[in-house]
PDB file of C-alpha atoms in Angstrom:
ATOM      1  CA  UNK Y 218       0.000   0.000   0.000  1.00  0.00           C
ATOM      2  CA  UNK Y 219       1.433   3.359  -1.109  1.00  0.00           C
ATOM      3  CA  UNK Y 220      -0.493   5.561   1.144  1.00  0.00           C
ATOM      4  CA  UNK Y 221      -2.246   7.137  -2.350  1.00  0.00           C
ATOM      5  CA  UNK Y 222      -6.063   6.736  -2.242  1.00  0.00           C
ATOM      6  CA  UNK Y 223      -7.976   6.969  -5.535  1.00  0.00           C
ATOM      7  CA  UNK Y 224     -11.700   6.740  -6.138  1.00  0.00           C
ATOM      8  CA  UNK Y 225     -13.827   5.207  -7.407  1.00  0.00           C
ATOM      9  CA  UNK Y 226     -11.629   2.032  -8.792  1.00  0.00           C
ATOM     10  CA  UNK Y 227     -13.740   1.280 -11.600  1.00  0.00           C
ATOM     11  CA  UNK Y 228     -16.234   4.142 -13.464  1.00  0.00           C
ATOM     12  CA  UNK Y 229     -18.435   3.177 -16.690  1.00  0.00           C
ATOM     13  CA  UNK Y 230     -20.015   6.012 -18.500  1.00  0.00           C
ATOM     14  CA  UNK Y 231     -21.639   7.235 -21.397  1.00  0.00           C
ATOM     15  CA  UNK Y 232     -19.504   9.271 -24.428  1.00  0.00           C
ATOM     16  CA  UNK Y 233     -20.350  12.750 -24.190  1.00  0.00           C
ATOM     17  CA  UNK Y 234     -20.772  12.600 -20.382  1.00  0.00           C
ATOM     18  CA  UNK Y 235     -18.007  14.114 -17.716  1.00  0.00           C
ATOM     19  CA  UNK Y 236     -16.553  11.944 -14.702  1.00  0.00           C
ATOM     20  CA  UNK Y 237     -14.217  13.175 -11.611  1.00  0.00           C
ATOM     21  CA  UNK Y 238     -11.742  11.253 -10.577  1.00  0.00           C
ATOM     22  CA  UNK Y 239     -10.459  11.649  -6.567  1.00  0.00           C
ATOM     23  CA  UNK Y 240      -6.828  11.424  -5.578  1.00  0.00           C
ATOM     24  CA  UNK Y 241      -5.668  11.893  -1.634  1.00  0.00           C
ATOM     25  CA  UNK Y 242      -1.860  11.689  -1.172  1.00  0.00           C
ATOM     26  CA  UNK Y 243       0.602  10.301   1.273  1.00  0.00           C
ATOM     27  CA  UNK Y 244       0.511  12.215   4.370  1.00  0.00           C
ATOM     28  CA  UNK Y 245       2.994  14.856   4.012  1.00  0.00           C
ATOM     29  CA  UNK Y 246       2.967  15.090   0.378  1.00  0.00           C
ATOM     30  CA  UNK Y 247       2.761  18.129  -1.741  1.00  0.00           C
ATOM     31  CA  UNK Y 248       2.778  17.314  -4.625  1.00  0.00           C
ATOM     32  CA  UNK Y 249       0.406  15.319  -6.911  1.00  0.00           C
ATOM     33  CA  UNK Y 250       0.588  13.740 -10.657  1.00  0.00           C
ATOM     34  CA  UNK Y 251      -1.770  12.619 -13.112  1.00  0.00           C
ATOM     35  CA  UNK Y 252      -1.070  10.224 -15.347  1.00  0.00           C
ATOM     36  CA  UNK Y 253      -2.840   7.870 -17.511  1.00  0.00           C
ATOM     37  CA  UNK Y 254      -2.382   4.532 -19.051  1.00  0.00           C
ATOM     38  CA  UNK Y 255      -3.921   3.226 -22.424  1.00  0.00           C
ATOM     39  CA  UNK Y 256      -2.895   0.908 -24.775  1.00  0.00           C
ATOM     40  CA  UNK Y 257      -2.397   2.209 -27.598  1.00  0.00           C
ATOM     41  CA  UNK Y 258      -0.262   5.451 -25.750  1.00  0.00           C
ATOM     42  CA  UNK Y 259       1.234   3.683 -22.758  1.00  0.00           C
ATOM     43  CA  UNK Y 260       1.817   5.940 -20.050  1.00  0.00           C
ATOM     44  CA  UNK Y 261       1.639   9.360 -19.800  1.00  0.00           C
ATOM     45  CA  UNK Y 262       1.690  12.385 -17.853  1.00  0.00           C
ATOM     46  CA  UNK Y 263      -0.909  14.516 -17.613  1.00  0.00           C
ATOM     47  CA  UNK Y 264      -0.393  17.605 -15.169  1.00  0.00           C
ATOM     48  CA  UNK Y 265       1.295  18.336 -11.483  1.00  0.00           C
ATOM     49  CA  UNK Y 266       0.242  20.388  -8.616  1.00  0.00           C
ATOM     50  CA  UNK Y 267       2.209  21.122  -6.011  1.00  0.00           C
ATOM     51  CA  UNK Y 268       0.378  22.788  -2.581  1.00  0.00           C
ATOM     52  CA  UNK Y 269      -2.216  23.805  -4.483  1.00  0.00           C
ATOM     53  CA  UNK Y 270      -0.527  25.516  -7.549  1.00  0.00           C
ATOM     54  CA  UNK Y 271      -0.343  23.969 -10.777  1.00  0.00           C
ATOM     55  CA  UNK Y 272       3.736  22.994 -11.713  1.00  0.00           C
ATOM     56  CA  UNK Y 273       3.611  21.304 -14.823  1.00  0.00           C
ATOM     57  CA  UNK Y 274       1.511  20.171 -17.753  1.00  0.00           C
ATOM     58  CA  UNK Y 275       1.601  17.372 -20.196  1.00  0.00           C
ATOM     59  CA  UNK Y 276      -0.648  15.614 -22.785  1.00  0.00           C
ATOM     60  CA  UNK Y 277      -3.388  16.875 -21.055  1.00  0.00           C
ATOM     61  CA  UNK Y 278      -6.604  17.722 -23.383  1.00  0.00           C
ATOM     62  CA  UNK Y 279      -8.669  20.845 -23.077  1.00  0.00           C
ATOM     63  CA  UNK Y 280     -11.799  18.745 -22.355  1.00  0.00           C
ATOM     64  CA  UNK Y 281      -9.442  17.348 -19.145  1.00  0.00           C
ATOM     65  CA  UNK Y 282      -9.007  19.545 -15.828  1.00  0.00           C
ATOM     66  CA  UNK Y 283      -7.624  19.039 -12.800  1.00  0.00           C
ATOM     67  CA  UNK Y 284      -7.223  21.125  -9.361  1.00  0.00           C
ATOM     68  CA  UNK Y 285      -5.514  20.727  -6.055  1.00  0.00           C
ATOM     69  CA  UNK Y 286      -7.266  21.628  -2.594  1.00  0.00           C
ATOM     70  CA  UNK Y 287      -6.358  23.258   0.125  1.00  0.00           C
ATOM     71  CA  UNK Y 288      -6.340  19.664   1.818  1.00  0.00           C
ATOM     72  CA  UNK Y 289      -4.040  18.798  -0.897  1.00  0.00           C
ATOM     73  CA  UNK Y 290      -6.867  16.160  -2.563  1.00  0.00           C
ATOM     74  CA  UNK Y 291      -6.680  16.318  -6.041  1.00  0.00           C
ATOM     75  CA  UNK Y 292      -9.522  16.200  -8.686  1.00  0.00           C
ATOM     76  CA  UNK Y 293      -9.169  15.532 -12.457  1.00  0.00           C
ATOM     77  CA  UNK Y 294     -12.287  15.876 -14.308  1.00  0.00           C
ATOM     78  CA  UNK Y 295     -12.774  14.720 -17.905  1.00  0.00           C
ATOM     79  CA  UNK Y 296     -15.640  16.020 -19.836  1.00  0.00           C
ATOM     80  CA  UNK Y 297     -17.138  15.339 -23.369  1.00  0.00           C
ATOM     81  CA  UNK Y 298     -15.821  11.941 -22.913  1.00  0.00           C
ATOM     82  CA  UNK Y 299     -14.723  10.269 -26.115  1.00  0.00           C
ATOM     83  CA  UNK Y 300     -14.154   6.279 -26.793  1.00  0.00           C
ATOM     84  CA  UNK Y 301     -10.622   6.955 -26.598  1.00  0.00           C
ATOM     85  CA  UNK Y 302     -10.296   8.171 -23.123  1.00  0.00           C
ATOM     86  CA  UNK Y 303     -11.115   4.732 -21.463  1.00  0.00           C
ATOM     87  CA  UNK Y 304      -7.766   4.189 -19.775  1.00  0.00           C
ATOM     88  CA  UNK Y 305      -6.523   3.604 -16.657  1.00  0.00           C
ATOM     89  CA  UNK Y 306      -6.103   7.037 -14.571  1.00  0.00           C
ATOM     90  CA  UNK Y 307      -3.352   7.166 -11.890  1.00  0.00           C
ATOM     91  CA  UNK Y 308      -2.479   9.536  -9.510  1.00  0.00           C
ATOM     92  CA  UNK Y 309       0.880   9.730  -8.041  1.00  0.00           C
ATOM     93  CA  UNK Y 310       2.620  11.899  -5.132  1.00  0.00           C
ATOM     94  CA  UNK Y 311       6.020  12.964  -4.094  1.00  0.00           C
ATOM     95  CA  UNK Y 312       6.956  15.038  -0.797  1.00  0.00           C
ATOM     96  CA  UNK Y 313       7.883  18.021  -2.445  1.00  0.00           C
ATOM     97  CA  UNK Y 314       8.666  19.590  -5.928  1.00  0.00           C
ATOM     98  CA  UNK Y 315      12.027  18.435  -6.824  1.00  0.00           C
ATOM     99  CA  UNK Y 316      13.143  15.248  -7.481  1.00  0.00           C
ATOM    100  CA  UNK Y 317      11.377  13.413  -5.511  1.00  0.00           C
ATOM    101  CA  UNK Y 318      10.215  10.353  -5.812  1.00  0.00           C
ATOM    102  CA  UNK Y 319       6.624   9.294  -6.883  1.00  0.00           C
ATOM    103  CA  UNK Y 320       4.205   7.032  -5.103  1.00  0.00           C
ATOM    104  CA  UNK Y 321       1.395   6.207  -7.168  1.00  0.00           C
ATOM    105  CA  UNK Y 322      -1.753   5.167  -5.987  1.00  0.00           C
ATOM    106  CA  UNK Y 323      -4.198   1.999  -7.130  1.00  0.00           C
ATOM    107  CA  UNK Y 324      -5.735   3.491 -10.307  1.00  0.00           C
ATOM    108  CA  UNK Y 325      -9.101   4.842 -11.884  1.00  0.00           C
ATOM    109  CA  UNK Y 326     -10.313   2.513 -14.441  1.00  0.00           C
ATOM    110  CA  UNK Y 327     -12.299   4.239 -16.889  1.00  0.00           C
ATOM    111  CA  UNK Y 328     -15.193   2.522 -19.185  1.00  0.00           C
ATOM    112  CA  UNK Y 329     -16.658   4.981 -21.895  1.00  0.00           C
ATOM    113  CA  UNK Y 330     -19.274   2.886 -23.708  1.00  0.00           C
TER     114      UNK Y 330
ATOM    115  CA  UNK M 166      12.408  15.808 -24.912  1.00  0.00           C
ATOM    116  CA  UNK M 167      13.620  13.101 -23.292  1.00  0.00           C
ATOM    117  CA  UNK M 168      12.545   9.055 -24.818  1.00  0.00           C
ATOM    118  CA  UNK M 169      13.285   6.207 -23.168  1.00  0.00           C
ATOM    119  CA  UNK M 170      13.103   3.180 -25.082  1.00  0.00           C
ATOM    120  CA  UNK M 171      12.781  -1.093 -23.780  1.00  0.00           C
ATOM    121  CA  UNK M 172      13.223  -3.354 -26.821  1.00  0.00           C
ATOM    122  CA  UNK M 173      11.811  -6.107 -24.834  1.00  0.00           C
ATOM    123  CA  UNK M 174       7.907  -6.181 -24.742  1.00  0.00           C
ATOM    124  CA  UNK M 175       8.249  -9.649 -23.239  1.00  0.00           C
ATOM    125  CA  UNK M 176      10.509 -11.957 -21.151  1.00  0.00           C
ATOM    126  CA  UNK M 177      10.761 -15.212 -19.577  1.00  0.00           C
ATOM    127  CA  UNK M 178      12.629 -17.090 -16.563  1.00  0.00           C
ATOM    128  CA  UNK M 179      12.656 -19.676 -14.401  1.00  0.00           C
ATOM    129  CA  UNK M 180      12.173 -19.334 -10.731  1.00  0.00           C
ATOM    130  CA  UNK M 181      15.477 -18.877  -9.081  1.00  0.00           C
ATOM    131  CA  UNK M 182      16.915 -17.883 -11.905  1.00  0.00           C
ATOM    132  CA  UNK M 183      18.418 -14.051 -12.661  1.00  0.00           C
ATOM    133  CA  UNK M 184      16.979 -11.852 -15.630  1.00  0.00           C
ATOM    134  CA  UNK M 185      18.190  -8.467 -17.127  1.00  0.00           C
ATOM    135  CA  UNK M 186      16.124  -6.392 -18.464  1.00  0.00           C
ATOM    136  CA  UNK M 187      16.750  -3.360 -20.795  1.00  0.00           C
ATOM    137  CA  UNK M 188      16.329   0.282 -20.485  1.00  0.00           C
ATOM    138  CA  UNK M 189      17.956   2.586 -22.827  1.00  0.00           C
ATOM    139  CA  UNK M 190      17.162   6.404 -23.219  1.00  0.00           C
ATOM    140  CA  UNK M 191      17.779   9.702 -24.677  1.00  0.00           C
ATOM    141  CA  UNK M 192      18.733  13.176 -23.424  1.00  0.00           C
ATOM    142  CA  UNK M 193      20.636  16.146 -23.415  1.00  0.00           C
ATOM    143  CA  UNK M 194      20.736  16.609 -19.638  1.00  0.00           C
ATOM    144  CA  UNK M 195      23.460  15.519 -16.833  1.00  0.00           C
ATOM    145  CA  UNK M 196      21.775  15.232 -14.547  1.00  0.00           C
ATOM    146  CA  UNK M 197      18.102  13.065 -14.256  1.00  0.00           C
ATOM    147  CA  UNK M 198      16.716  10.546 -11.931  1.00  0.00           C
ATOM    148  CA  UNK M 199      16.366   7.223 -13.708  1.00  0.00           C
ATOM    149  CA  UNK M 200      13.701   4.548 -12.316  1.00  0.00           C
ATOM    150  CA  UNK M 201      12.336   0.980 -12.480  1.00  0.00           C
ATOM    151  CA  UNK M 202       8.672   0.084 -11.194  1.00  0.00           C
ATOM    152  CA  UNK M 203       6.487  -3.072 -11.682  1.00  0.00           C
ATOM    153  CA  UNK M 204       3.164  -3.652 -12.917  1.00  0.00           C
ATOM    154  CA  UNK M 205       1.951  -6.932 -11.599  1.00  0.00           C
ATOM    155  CA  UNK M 206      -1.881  -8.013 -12.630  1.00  0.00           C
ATOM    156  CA  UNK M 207      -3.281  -5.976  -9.794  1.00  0.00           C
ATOM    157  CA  UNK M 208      -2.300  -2.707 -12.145  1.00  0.00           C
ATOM    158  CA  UNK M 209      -0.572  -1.009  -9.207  1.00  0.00           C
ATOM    159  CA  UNK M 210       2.639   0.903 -10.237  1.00  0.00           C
ATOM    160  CA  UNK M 211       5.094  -0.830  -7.162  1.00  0.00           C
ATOM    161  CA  UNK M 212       8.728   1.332  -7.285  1.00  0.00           C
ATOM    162  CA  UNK M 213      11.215  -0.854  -7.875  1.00  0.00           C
ATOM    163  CA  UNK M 214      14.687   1.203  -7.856  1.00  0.00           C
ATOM    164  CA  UNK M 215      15.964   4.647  -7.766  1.00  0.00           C
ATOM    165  CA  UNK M 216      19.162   5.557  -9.553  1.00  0.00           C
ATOM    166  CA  UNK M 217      20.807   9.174  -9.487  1.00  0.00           C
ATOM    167  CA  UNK M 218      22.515   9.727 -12.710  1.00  0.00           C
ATOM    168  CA  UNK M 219      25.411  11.916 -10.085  1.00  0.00           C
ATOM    169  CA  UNK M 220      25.987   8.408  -8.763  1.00  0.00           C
ATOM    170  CA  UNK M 221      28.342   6.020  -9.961  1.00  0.00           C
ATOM    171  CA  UNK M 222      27.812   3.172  -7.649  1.00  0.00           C
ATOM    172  CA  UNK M 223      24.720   1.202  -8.852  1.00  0.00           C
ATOM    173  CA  UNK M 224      21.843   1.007  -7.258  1.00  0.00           C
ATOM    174  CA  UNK M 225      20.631  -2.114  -5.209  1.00  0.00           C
ATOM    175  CA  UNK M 226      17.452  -3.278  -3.188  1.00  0.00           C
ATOM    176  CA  UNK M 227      18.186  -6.797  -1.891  1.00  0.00           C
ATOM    177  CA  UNK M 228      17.279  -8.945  -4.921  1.00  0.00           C
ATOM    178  CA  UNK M 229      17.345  -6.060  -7.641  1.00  0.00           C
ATOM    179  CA  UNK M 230      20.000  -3.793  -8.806  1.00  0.00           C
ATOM    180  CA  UNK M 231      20.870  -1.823 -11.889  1.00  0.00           C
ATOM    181  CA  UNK M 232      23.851  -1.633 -14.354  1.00  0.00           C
ATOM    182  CA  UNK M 233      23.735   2.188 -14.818  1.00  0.00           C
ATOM    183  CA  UNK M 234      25.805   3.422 -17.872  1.00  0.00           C
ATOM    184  CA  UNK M 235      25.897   6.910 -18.122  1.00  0.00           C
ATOM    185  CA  UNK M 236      27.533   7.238 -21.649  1.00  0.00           C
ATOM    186  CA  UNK M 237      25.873   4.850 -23.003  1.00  0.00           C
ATOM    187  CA  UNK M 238      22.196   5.811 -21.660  1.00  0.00           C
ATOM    188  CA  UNK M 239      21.806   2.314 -20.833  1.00  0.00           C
ATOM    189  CA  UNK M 240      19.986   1.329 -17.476  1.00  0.00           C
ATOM    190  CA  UNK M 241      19.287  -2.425 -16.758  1.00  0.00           C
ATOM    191  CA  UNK M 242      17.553  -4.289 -14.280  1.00  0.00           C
ATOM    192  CA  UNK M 243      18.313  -7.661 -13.389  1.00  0.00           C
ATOM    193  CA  UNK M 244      16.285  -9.983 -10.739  1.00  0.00           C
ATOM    194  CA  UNK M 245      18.159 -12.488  -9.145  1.00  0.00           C
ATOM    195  CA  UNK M 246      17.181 -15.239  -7.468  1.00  0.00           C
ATOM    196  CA  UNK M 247      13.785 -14.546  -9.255  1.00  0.00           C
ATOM    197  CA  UNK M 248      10.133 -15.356  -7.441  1.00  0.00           C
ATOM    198  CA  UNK M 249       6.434 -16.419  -8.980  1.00  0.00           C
ATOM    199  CA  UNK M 250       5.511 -12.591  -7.935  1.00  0.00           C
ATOM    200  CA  UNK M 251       8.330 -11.237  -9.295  1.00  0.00           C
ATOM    201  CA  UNK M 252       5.504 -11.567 -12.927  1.00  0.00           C
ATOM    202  CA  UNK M 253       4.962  -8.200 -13.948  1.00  0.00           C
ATOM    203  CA  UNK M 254       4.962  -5.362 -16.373  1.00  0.00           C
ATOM    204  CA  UNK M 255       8.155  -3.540 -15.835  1.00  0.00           C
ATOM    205  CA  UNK M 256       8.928   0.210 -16.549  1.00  0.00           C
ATOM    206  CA  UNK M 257      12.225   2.080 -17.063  1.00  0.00           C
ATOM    207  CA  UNK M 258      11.002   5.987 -15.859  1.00  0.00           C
ATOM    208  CA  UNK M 259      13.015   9.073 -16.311  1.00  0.00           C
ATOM    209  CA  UNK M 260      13.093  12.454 -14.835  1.00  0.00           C
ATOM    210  CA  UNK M 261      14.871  15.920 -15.003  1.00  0.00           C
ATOM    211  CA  UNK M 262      17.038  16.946 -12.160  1.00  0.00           C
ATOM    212  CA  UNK M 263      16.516  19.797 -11.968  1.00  0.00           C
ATOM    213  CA  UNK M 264      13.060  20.129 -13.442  1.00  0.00           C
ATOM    214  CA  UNK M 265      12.821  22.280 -16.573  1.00  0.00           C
ATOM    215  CA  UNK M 266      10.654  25.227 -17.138  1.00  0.00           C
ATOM    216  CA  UNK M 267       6.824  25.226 -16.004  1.00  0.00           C
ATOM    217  CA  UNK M 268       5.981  22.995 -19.768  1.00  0.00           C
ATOM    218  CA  UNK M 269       8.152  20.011 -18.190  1.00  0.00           C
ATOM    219  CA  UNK M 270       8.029  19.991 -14.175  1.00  0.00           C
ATOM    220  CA  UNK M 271       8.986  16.862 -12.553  1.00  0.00           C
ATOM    221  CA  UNK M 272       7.339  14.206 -14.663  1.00  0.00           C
ATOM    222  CA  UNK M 273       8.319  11.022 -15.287  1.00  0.00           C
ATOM    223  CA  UNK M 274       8.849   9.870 -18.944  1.00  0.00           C
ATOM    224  CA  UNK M 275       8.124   5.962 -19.306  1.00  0.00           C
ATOM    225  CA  UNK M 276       9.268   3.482 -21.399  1.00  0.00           C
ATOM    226  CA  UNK M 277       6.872   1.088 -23.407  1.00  0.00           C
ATOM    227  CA  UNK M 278       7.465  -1.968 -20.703  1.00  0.00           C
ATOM    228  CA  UNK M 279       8.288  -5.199 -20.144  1.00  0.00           C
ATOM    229  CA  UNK M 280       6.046  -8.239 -19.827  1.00  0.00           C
ATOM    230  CA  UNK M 281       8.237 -10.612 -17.548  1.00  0.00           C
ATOM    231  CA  UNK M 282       6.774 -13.860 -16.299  1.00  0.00           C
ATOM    232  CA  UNK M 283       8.600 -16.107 -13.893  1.00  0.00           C
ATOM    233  CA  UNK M 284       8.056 -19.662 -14.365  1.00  0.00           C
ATOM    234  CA  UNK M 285       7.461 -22.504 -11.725  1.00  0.00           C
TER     235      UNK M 285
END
């Protein structure tokens, strides 16, 4: 068990609808990741906050957002949804901005039917 | 942008046996964090290994170490002594030290994996 909590583990939904994934982090940690993992792109990163404040972006798609909390939770929300976004969603965290290293958490499977 | 490439989509050994598997990558930096984590059927990304690229002395966590080879951007695992749940996707990760500009942060870039299964 990494200490990273993610819900819900599994999520089937509709194209066109929007979904919100739920990351907490390791006690202590600042920062959080997004990633996600399909099989046709492997696994990639998606964005970073760190206390709150958004660090870094990646492949991330305008229809995909994501925010940190003052409790340091961590939402990503994907809207419009498409066939192609079923994938597994994971959320990582690290103890502080640099170099650290990241402790990912159990995964968001998502189903778009 | 950094790559970081694993010819090996799948491998095979026999319990108790040791395995190496390959990680090469590409990069302009000289300094980078370079990792291995496992995928076993559960889907949970497990760290494996940690390498600093300032490091020369390889890396080692009781049955898994590294052959790090800075010049050559080569970064191997091998598994000795290798175990039923040692079966598992495995992933060469690598990350900027220190991170770049706001576009590049501290993510990890991933290779493409490695199916290993350990047989009985």
């Amino acid at each position: 068990d990494s200490g990273v909590t993610q819900t819900p583990k599994h999520l089937i939904t509709a194209t066109g609808q929007r979904v919100t994934l739920r990351c907490s982090p390791r006690s202590g940690d600042l920062s959080v990741y997004w990633y996600q993992q399909s099989l046709d792109q492997g696994l990639q990163f998606l964005i970073q906050y760190y206390n709150g404040e958004e660090r870094a972006k990646g492949n991330i798609l305008e229809r995909f957002s994501a925010q940190q909390f003052p409790d340091l939770h961590s939402e990503l929300n994907l809207s419009s949804l498409e066939l192609g976004d079923s994938a597994l969603y994971f959320c990582a965290s690290s103890l502080g901005l640099y170099q650290e290293t990241q402790y990912f958490g159990p995964g968001t499977r998502l189903l778009v039917l | 942008a950094q790559t970081v490439t694993q010819s090996q989509p799948e491998m095979s050994v026999q319990e108790a046996e040791t395995v190496t598997l390959s990680c090469t990558y590409d990069t302009s930096e000289s300094n980078y964090y370079l990792f291995w984590y496992k995928q076993p059927p559960s889907r949970q990304m497990i760290l494996v290994i940690r390498q600093e690229a300032y490091k020369q002395q390889n890396a080692t966590e009781n049955r898994f170490s590294v052959n790090f080879q800075k010049a050559a951007k080569s970064f191997s695992l091998k598994i000795s002594d290798s175990q039923l749940g040692d079966t598992a996707m495995y992933f060469c990760a690598f990350m900027k030290h220190p991170p770049g500009p706001e576009t590049s942060g501290s993510r990890l870039t991933f290779g493409e994996g490695t199916q290993l299964t350990v047989n009985p």
